[in-house]
PDB file of C-alpha atoms in Angstrom:
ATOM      1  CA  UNK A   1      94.897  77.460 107.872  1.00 45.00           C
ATOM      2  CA  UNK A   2      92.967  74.807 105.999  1.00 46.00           C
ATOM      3  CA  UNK A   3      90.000  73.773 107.997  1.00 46.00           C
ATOM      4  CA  UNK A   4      89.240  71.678 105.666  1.00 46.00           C
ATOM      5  CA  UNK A   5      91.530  68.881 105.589  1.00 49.00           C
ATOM      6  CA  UNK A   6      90.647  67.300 107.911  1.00 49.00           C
ATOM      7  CA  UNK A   7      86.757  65.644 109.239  1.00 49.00           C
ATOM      8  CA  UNK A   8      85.366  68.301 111.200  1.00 49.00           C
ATOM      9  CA  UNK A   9      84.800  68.000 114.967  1.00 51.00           C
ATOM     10  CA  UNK A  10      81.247  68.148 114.720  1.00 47.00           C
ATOM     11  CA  UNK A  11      78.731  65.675 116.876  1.00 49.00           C
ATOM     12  CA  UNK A  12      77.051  62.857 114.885  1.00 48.00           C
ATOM     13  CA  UNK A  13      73.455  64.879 115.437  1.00 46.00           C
ATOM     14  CA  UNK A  14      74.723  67.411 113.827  1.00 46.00           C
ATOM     15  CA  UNK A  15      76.315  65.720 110.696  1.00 46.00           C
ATOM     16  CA  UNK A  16      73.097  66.159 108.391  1.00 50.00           C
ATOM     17  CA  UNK A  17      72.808  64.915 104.785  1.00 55.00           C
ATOM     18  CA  UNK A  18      70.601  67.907 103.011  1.00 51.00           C
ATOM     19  CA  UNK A  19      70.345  65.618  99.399  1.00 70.00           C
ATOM     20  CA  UNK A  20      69.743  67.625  96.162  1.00 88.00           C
ATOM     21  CA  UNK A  21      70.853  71.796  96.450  1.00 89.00           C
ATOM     22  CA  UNK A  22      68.706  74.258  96.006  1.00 91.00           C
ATOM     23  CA  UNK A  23      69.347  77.819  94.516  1.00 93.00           C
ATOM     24  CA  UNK A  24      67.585  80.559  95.952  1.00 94.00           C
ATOM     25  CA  UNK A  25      67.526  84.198  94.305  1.00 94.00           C
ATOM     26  CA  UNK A  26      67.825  87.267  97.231  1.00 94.00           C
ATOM     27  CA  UNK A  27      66.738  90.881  96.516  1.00 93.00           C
ATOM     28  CA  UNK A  28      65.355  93.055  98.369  1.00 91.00           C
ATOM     29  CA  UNK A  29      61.989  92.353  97.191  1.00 93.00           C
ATOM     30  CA  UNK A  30      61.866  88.503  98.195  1.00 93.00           C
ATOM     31  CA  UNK A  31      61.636  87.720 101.933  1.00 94.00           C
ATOM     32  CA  UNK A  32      65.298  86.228 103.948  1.00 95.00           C
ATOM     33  CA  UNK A  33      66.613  82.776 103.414  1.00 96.00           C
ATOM     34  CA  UNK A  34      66.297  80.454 106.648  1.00 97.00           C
ATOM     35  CA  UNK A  35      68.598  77.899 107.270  1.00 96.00           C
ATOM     36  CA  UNK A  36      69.064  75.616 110.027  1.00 94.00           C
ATOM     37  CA  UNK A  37      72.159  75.744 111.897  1.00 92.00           C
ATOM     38  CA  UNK A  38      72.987  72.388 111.048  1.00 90.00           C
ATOM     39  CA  UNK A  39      73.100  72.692 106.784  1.00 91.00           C
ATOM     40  CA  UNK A  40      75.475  70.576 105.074  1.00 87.00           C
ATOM     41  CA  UNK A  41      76.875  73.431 102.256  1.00 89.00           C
ATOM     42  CA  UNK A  42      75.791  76.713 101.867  1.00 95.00           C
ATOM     43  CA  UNK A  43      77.281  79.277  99.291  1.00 95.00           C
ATOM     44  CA  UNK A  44      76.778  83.325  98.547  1.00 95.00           C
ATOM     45  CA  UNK A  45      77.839  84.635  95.399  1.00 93.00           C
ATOM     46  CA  UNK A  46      77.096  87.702  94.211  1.00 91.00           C
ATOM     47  CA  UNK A  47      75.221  88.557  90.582  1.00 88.00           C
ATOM     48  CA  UNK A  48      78.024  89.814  88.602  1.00 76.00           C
ATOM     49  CA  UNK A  49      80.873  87.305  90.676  1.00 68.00           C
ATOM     50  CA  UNK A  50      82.105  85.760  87.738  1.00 74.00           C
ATOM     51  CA  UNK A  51      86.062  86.523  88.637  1.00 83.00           C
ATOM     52  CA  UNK A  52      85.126  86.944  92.082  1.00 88.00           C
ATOM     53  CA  UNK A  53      84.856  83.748  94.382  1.00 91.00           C
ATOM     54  CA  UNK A  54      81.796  82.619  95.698  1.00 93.00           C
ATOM     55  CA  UNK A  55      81.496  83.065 100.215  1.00 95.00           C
ATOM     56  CA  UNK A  56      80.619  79.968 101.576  1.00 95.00           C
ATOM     57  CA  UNK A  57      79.146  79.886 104.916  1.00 96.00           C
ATOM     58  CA  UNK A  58      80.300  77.162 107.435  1.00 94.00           C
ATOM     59  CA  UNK A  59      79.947  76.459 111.184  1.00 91.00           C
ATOM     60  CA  UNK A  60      82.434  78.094 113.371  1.00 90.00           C
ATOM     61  CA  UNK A  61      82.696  74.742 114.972  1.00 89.00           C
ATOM     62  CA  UNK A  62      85.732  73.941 111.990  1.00 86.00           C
ATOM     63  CA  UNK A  63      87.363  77.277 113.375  1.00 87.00           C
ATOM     64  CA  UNK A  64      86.833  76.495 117.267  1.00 90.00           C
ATOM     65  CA  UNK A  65      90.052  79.284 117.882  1.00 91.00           C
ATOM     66  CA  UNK A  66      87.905  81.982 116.740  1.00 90.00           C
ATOM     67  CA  UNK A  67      84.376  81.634 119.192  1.00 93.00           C
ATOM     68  CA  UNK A  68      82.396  82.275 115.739  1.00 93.00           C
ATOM     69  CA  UNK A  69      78.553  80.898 115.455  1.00 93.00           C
ATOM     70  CA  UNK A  70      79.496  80.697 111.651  1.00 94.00           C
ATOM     71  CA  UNK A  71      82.763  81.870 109.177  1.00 95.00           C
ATOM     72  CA  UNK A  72      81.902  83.588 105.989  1.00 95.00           C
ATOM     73  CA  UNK A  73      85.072  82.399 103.673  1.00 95.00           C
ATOM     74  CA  UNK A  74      86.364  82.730 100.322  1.00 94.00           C
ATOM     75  CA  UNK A  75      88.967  79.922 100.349  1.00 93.00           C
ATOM     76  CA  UNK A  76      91.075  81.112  97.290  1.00 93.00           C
ATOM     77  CA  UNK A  77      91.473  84.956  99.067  1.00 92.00           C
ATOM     78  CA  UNK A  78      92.422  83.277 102.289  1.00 91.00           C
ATOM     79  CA  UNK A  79      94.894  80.170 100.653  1.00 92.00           C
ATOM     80  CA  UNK A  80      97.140  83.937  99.367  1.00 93.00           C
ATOM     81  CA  UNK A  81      96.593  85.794 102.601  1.00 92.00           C
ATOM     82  CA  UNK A  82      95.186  84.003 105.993  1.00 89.00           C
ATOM     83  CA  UNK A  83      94.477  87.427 107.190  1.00 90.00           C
ATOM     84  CA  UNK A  84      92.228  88.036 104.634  1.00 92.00           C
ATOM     85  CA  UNK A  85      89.459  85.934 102.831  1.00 93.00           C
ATOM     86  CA  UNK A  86      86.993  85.437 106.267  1.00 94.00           C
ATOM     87  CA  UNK A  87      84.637  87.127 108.396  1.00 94.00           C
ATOM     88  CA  UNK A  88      83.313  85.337 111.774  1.00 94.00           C
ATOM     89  CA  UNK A  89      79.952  85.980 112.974  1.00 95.00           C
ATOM     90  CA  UNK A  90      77.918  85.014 115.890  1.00 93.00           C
ATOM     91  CA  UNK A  91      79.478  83.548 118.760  1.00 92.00           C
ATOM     92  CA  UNK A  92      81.692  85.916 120.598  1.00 94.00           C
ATOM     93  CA  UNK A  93      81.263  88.384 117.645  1.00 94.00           C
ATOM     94  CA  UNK A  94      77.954  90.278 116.749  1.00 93.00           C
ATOM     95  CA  UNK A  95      75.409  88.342 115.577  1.00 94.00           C
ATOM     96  CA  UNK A  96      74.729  90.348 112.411  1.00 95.00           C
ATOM     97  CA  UNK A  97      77.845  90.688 109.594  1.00 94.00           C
ATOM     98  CA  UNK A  98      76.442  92.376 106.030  1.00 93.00           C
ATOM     99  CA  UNK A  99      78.605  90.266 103.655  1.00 93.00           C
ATOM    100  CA  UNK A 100      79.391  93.501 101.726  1.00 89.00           C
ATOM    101  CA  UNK A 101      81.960  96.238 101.058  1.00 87.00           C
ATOM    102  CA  UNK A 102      81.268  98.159 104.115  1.00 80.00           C
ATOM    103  CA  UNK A 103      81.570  95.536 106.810  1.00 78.00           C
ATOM    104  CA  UNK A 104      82.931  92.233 105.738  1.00 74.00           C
ATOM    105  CA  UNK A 105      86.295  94.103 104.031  1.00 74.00           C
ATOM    106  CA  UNK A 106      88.097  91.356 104.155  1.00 87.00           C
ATOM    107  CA  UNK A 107      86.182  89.454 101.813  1.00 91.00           C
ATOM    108  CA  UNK A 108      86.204  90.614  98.423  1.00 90.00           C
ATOM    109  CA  UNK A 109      82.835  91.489  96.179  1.00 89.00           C
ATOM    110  CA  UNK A 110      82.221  92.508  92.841  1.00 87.00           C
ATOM    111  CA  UNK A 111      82.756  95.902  92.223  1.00 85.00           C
ATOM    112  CA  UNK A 112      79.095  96.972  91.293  1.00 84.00           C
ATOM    113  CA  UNK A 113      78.325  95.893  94.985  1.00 84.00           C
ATOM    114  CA  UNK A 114      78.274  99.309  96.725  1.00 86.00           C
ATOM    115  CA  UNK A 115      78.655  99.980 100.330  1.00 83.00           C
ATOM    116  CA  UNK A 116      75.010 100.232 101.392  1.00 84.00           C
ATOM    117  CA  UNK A 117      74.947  96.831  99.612  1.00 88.00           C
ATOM    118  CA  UNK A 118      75.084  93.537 100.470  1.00 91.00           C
ATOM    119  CA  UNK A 119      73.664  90.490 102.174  1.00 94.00           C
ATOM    120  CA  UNK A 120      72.877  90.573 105.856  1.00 95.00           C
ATOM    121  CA  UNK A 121      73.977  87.340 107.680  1.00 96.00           C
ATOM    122  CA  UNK A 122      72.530  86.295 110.891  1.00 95.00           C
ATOM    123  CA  UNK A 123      73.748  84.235 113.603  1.00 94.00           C
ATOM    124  CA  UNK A 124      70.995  82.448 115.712  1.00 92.00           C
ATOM    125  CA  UNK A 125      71.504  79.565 118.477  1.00 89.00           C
ATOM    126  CA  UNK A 126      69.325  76.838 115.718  1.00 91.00           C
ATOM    127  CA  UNK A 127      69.205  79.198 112.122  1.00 94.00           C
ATOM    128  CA  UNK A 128      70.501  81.598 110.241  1.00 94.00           C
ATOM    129  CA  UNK A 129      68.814  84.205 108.079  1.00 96.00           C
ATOM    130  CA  UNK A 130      70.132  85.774 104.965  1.00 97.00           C
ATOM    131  CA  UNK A 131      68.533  88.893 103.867  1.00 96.00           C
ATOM    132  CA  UNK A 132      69.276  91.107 100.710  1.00 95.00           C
ATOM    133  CA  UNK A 133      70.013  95.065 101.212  1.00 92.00           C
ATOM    134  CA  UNK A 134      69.641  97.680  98.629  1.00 89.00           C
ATOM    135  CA  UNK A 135      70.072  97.105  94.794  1.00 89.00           C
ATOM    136  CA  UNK A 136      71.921  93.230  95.708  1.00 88.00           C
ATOM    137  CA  UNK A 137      71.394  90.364  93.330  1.00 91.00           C
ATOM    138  CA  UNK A 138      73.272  87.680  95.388  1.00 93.00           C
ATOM    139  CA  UNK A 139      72.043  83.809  94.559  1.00 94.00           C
ATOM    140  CA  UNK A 140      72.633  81.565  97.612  1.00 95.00           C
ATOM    141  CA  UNK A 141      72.959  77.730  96.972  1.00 95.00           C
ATOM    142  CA  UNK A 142      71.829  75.111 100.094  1.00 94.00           C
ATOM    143  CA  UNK A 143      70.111  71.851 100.620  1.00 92.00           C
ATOM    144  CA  UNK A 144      66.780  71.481 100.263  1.00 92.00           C
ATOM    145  CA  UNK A 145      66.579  69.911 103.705  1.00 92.00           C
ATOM    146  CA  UNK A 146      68.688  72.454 105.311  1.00 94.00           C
ATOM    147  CA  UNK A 147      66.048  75.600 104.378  1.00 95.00           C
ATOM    148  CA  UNK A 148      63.383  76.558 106.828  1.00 95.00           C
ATOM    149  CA  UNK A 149      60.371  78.265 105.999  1.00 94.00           C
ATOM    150  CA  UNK A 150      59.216  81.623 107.937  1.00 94.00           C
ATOM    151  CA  UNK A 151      56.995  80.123 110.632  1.00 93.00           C
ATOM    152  CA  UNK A 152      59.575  77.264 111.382  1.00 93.00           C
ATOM    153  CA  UNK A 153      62.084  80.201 112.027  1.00 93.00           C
ATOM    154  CA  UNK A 154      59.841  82.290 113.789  1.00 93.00           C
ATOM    155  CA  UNK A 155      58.750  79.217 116.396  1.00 92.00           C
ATOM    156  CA  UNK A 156      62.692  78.496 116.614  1.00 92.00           C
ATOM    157  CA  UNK A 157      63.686  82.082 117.707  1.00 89.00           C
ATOM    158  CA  UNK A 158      60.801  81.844 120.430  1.00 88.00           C
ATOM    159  CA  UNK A 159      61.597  78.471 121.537  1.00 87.00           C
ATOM    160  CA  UNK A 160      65.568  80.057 121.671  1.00 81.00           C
ATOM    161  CA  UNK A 161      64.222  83.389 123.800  1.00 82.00           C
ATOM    162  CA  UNK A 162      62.760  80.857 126.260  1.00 83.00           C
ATOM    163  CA  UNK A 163      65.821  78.335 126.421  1.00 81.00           C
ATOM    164  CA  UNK A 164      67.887  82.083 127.579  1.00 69.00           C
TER     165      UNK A 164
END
């Protein structure tokens, strides 16, 4: 299953060049990430991931067959197993996946990542939110285009209520 191959099937609005990548640091004591729904890369790894393969985040719109918002996937777990190595989110599935032991099993973590650990993804209609729980170092690497401040999320999940 290599979604990857090939362009994806997304609509030229949404085809966004984010320039230079920024890496942002997520504990529990900094506020969530915000992204907008169209961001060009975003990756997850974990502090203490060095033999462990970074999650990157895309739009579910390269995995139509799976009615996923977004697809948290570790492409080396899922190129041994396809059953393995994902997690969908959003979409026809809950709108909130902690990329961690306890929920997201098929992914694999470091193994000072506990079960109460973990980084919560998500899933809104025009953003996404990343948000650090417990004792998790987790660095997440995205545009600098693609990230959205706290009031430009907030005034997007309003304008989203409305739209419902």
């Amino acid at each position: 299953m290599e979604h990857a191959a090939d362009p994806p099937p997304f609509p030229a609005s949404e085809l966004v060049e984010s320039g230079p990548l920024a890496e942002v640091e997520l504990t529990s004591r900094r506020p969530p990430v915000f992204v907008d729904h169209a961001f060009s890369c975003l990756q997850l790894r974990f502090q203490g991931q060095e033999h462990v393969p970074p999650i990157g985040i895309v739009s579910g719109l390269e995995w139509l067959q799976l009615g996923a918002r977004y697809v948290a996937v570790q492409e080396p777990l899922m190129l041994k197993d396809p059953r393995r190595g994902w997690a969908p989110v959003g979409g026809i599935h809950t709108g909130a996946l902690l990329l961690g032991p306890s929920e997201a099993g098929q992914l694999e973590f470091p193994a000072d990542v506990r079960a109460e650990d973990g980084v919560l993804l998500c899933a809104y209609p025009t953003f996404l939110s990343l948000t650090a729980c417990g004792d998790t170092m987790a660095t997440v690497q995205v545009g600098v285009e693609d990230l959205l401040t706290a009031p430009e999320a907030s005034a997007r999940r309003r304008q989203d209520a409305l739209a419902a």
